[in-house]
Short mmCIF file of C-alpha atoms in Angstrom, two decimals:
data_model
loop_
_atom_site.label_atom_id
_atom_site.label_comp_id
_atom_site.label_asym_id
_atom_site.label_seq_id
_atom_site.Cartn_x
_atom_site.Cartn_y
_atom_site.Cartn_z
CA MET S 75 84.29 6.42 162.87
CA PRO S 76 81.66 3.98 164.64
CA THR S 77 80.25 4.59 167.70
CA GLU S 78 78.24 1.59 169.76
CA ASN S 79 75.66 1.46 172.74
CA ILE S 80 76.60 -1.22 175.36
CA SER S 81 75.63 -1.71 178.74
CA PHE S 82 77.32 -3.48 181.53
CA GLU S 83 76.45 -4.16 185.87
CA ASN S 84 78.00 -2.45 188.35
CA HIS S 85 78.84 -4.08 191.38
CA GLN S 86 74.95 -2.98 192.96
CA GLY S 87 73.96 -5.50 189.86
CA LYS S 88 72.06 -2.03 188.54
CA ARG S 89 72.97 -1.56 184.42
CA LEU S 90 74.53 1.32 183.28
CA ALA S 91 74.79 2.99 179.91
CA GLY S 92 78.10 3.52 177.73
CA ARG S 93 79.30 4.21 174.18
CA LEU S 94 82.22 2.57 172.36
CA GLU S 95 84.34 5.43 170.59
CA LEU S 96 85.70 2.76 168.26
CA PRO S 97 88.87 4.48 165.58
CA SER S 98 88.30 3.90 162.21
CA GLY S 99 91.24 1.49 161.47
CA ASN S 100 93.72 -0.32 164.11
CA THR S 101 93.02 0.33 168.18
CA ARG S 102 95.98 0.64 169.54
CA VAL S 103 94.66 1.18 172.61
CA TRP S 104 91.43 0.95 175.44
CA ALA S 105 90.60 3.53 177.41
CA ILE S 106 87.67 4.95 179.93
CA TYR S 107 86.76 8.42 180.36
CA SER S 108 84.99 9.19 183.25
CA HIS S 109 82.31 12.37 182.88
CA CYS S 110 82.40 15.47 186.08
CA PHE S 111 79.56 15.90 188.50
CA THR S 112 76.45 16.15 187.24
CA CYS S 113 77.34 15.70 183.73
CA SER S 114 76.88 12.40 181.61
CA LYS S 115 78.89 10.10 179.06
CA ASP S 116 76.67 12.67 176.12
CA SER S 117 78.10 15.98 177.60
CA LEU S 118 80.23 18.18 175.07
CA ALA S 119 83.16 17.10 176.95
CA ALA S 120 82.88 13.04 176.85
CA VAL S 121 82.05 13.16 173.20
CA ARG S 122 84.46 15.67 172.36
CA LEU S 123 87.37 14.26 173.41
CA SER S 124 86.78 10.75 173.45
CA ARG S 125 86.06 10.94 169.84
CA ALA S 126 89.19 12.82 169.06
CA LEU S 127 90.88 10.29 171.35
CA ALA S 128 89.37 7.35 169.13
CA ARG S 129 90.45 9.63 165.76
CA ARG S 130 94.43 8.92 166.90
CA GLY S 131 93.21 5.18 167.40
CA ILE S 132 92.31 5.01 170.83
CA GLY S 133 89.06 3.21 171.69
CA VAL S 134 87.20 5.00 174.61
CA LEU S 135 84.52 3.79 176.70
CA ARG S 136 82.40 6.68 178.11
CA PHE S 137 79.70 5.77 180.28
CA ASP S 138 77.04 7.06 182.89
CA PHE S 139 77.78 6.93 186.14
CA THR S 140 74.83 5.35 188.55
CA GLY S 141 71.84 7.37 188.79
CA VAL S 142 73.23 9.55 185.75
CA GLY S 143 71.96 9.70 181.93
CA ASP S 144 70.99 6.40 180.76
CA SER S 145 72.18 4.27 183.37
CA GLU S 146 70.16 2.66 186.70
CA GLY S 147 69.75 3.63 189.63
CA GLU S 148 69.86 6.74 191.53
CA PHE S 149 71.71 10.20 191.58
CA GLU S 150 72.12 10.04 195.74
CA ASP S 151 73.87 6.50 195.23
CA SER S 152 76.21 8.29 192.38
CA HIS S 153 78.75 9.21 195.33
CA PHE S 154 82.74 8.85 195.06
CA SER S 155 82.89 5.65 196.26
CA ALA S 156 80.05 4.17 193.54
CA ASN S 157 81.73 6.44 191.17
CA VAL S 158 85.10 4.55 191.76
CA LEU S 159 83.69 1.23 191.57
CA ASP S 160 81.59 1.56 188.68
CA ILE S 161 85.01 2.42 186.61
CA VAL S 162 86.07 -0.63 188.06
CA SER S 163 83.25 -2.60 186.96
CA ALA S 164 83.27 -0.95 183.36
CA ALA S 165 87.13 -1.91 183.50
CA GLY S 166 85.67 -5.66 183.60
CA TRP S 167 83.38 -5.37 181.23
CA MET S 168 85.99 -4.40 178.25
CA ALA S 169 88.30 -7.02 179.83
CA GLU S 170 85.57 -9.76 179.10
CA HIS S 171 84.34 -8.48 175.72
CA LEU S 172 87.41 -6.44 174.19
CA GLN S 173 90.41 -5.30 176.07
CA ALA S 174 91.19 -4.53 179.36
CA PRO S 175 91.93 -1.06 179.65
CA ALA S 176 95.92 0.88 179.35
CA LEU S 177 94.62 4.43 180.14
CA LEU S 178 92.00 5.88 182.45
CA VAL S 179 90.51 9.36 181.16
CA GLY S 180 88.71 11.65 183.69
CA HIS S 181 87.11 14.70 184.20
CA SER S 182 86.94 17.07 187.21
CA LEU S 183 84.78 14.76 189.90
CA GLY S 184 85.59 11.48 187.33
CA GLY S 185 89.61 12.64 187.24
CA ALA S 186 89.29 12.06 190.66
CA ALA S 187 87.75 8.76 190.35
CA SER S 188 89.60 7.33 188.09
CA LEU S 189 92.64 8.24 190.46
CA GLY S 190 90.94 6.23 192.78
CA ALA S 191 90.19 3.40 190.48
CA ALA S 192 93.33 2.88 188.78
CA VAL S 193 95.08 1.11 191.41
CA ARG S 194 92.03 -1.26 191.56
CA ILE S 195 92.53 -1.74 187.82
CA PRO S 196 95.84 -3.99 186.85
CA SER S 197 95.85 -3.45 183.15
CA VAL S 198 95.84 0.66 183.64
CA ARG S 199 99.60 2.18 183.05
CA ALA S 200 98.66 5.51 182.60
CA VAL S 201 96.00 8.05 184.05
CA VAL S 202 95.06 11.22 183.22
CA ALA S 203 93.30 13.92 185.65
CA ILE S 204 91.83 16.97 183.89
CA ALA S 205 90.45 19.46 186.12
CA ALA S 206 90.09 17.49 188.39
CA PRO S 207 89.92 17.97 192.23
CA SER S 208 92.15 16.57 194.90
CA GLU S 209 89.49 16.11 197.33
CA PRO S 210 86.08 14.34 196.35
CA ALA S 211 84.79 17.01 199.23
CA HIS S 212 85.59 19.89 197.03
CA VAL S 213 81.94 19.10 195.09
CA ARG S 214 80.09 20.27 197.89
CA HIS S 215 80.58 23.91 197.14
CA ALA S 216 78.10 23.39 193.99
CA PHE S 217 75.19 22.89 197.01
CA SER S 218 77.00 24.84 200.03
CA ASP S 219 73.78 26.51 201.12
CA HIS S 220 71.71 23.33 201.67
CA ILE S 221 74.33 21.46 203.90
CA ASP S 222 72.85 22.37 206.99
CA GLU S 223 69.48 21.23 205.65
CA ILE S 224 71.24 17.63 204.39
CA ARG S 225 72.62 17.44 207.69
CA ASP S 226 69.74 17.99 209.57
CA GLN S 227 66.63 16.25 207.59
CA GLY S 228 68.73 13.84 205.85
CA ALA S 229 68.41 14.94 202.42
CA ALA S 230 67.66 17.81 200.41
CA HIS S 231 66.25 18.83 196.75
CA VAL S 232 69.46 20.95 195.28
CA ASP S 233 69.61 22.79 192.27
CA ILE S 234 73.14 22.61 190.96
CA GLY S 235 74.62 24.64 187.83
CA GLY S 236 71.26 24.99 186.27
CA THR S 237 71.72 21.41 184.89
CA GLY S 238 68.52 19.95 187.08
CA SER S 239 67.42 19.33 190.63
CA TYR S 240 68.85 16.72 192.41
CA ARG S 241 68.38 14.85 196.00
CA ILE S 242 71.78 14.85 197.71
CA THR S 243 71.66 12.71 200.55
CA ARG S 244 73.23 12.66 203.83
CA GLU S 245 75.08 9.56 202.90
CA PHE S 246 76.20 11.08 199.76
CA LEU S 247 77.37 13.98 201.69
CA ASN S 248 79.57 11.86 204.25
CA ASP S 249 80.81 9.67 201.83
CA ILE S 250 82.36 12.51 199.83
CA GLU S 251 83.56 13.91 203.22
CA ALA S 252 85.42 10.47 203.99
CA ALA S 253 87.06 9.92 200.65
CA THR S 254 90.15 11.18 200.39
CA LEU S 255 92.80 10.52 197.57
CA ASP S 256 96.58 10.98 198.71
CA ASP S 257 97.48 7.27 199.41
CA CYS S 258 95.85 6.58 196.17
CA VAL S 259 97.87 9.13 194.51
CA ARG S 260 101.18 8.50 196.44
CA THR S 261 100.98 4.91 195.75
CA LEU S 262 99.73 4.88 191.96
CA ASN S 263 102.42 3.27 190.69
CA ARG S 264 101.14 4.41 187.08
CA ALA S 265 102.35 7.30 185.10
CA LEU S 266 100.31 10.42 185.84
CA LEU S 267 99.43 13.29 183.74
CA VAL S 268 97.46 16.27 185.40
CA MET S 269 95.80 18.84 183.00
CA HIS S 270 94.53 22.24 184.81
CA ALA S 271 93.61 25.69 183.49
CA PRO S 272 95.39 28.16 186.30
CA GLY S 273 92.03 30.27 185.69
CA ASP S 274 89.74 27.22 186.45
CA ASP S 275 86.67 29.17 188.74
CA VAL S 276 85.23 25.96 189.83
CA VAL S 277 88.48 23.52 190.63
CA GLY S 278 90.96 25.93 191.43
CA ILE S 279 94.54 25.42 190.12
CA GLU S 280 95.57 24.72 193.56
CA HIS S 281 93.99 21.14 193.44
CA ALA S 282 96.06 20.59 190.23
CA SER S 283 99.23 21.57 192.40
CA HIS S 284 98.59 19.21 195.04
CA LEU S 285 98.02 16.12 193.17
CA PHE S 286 101.56 17.02 191.26
CA ARG S 287 103.05 17.30 194.16
CA THR S 288 101.52 14.23 196.00
CA ALA S 289 102.40 11.87 192.88
CA ARG S 290 105.45 10.41 192.66
CA HIS S 291 107.32 9.87 188.84
CA PRO S 292 106.62 9.34 185.97
CA LYS S 293 104.43 12.47 186.40
CA SER S 294 103.43 15.40 184.17
CA PHE S 295 101.88 18.68 184.37
CA VAL S 296 100.27 20.62 181.06
CA SER S 297 98.61 24.02 181.34
CA LEU S 298 95.20 24.34 179.80
CA ASP S 299 95.64 28.33 179.08
CA ASP S 300 92.59 29.86 179.42
CA MET S 301 90.39 26.76 178.54
CA ASP S 302 87.22 26.93 180.94
CA HIS S 303 86.32 24.24 183.38
CA LEU S 304 83.83 22.21 180.99
CA LEU S 305 85.98 22.43 177.81
CA THR S 306 83.44 23.58 176.04
CA ASP S 307 85.21 24.78 172.74
CA ALA S 308 85.81 22.27 170.17
CA ASP S 309 89.28 22.96 169.73
CA ASP S 310 90.11 22.41 173.06
CA ALA S 311 88.83 19.14 173.09
CA GLU S 312 91.14 18.68 170.34
CA TYR S 313 94.16 19.87 172.11
CA VAL S 314 93.98 17.81 175.36
CA ALA S 315 93.11 14.54 172.94
CA ALA S 316 96.36 15.30 171.03
CA VAL S 317 98.43 16.18 174.38
CA ILE S 318 97.13 12.86 175.82
CA ASP S 319 97.97 10.82 172.99
CA ALA S 320 101.68 11.97 172.58
CA TRP S 321 102.04 11.82 176.22
CA SER S 322 100.80 8.39 176.95
CA SER S 323 102.17 6.29 174.09
CA ARG S 324 105.50 6.39 175.51
CA TYR S 325 103.41 4.30 178.67
CA ILE S 326 101.12 2.35 177.09
CA LYS S 327 103.88 1.18 174.31
CA GLN S 328 105.58 -0.65 177.51
CA VAL S 329 102.25 -2.20 177.87
CA LEU S 330 101.33 -3.13 174.17
CA GLY S 331 104.79 -3.81 172.69
#
């Protein structure tokens, strides 16, 4: 099953790095996978889930948000609004070079960004939010000890979950605090699948409940049982991919057929 490296420009003219996971046979549909906060296109969940979807005939573009991984830019510019626009830029590249995506799959903050981007991408017919927060400001918990410093000094270098040191600016903080999802979810007009583990200790299950209650039909909820937030178990990624494949086929058929 081939993987191809690609790059594309975002709305700021920055080059974003991506990888295409290509099915061995015919590609039934194209999807964009959006990674979690401080993760990358090469995180375990991103790689395993994208490849598991490709084995099921779903071509996937996974890419690094602005300032993350191999993409250009600074991490401080990778706020929620920028993530949303990066997904829209990825969809534009796919429409020009492959086929416009019909499916968005996002993990954690990437799931929230996928919900924000879906209404801006006419080709999208289904969205999957995995362990996603119902409000982008939830990520403040990752640097809560530094919020006063960020507000007072304009920026702070913080260690987040042992993944590295990141410069968080006042503008970054203001962006995630101003961003809301309720209107996006309420007016999504696409099929929505919310997937969440009841015991998720990073993003609580109440976030999934709020997303599900806010959304209109068609909507579905699948419990991820005892899976961890980062989906580090390979079998868990296979399960999630199998569910996404089965669930989305009903809505994608309406596009492809």
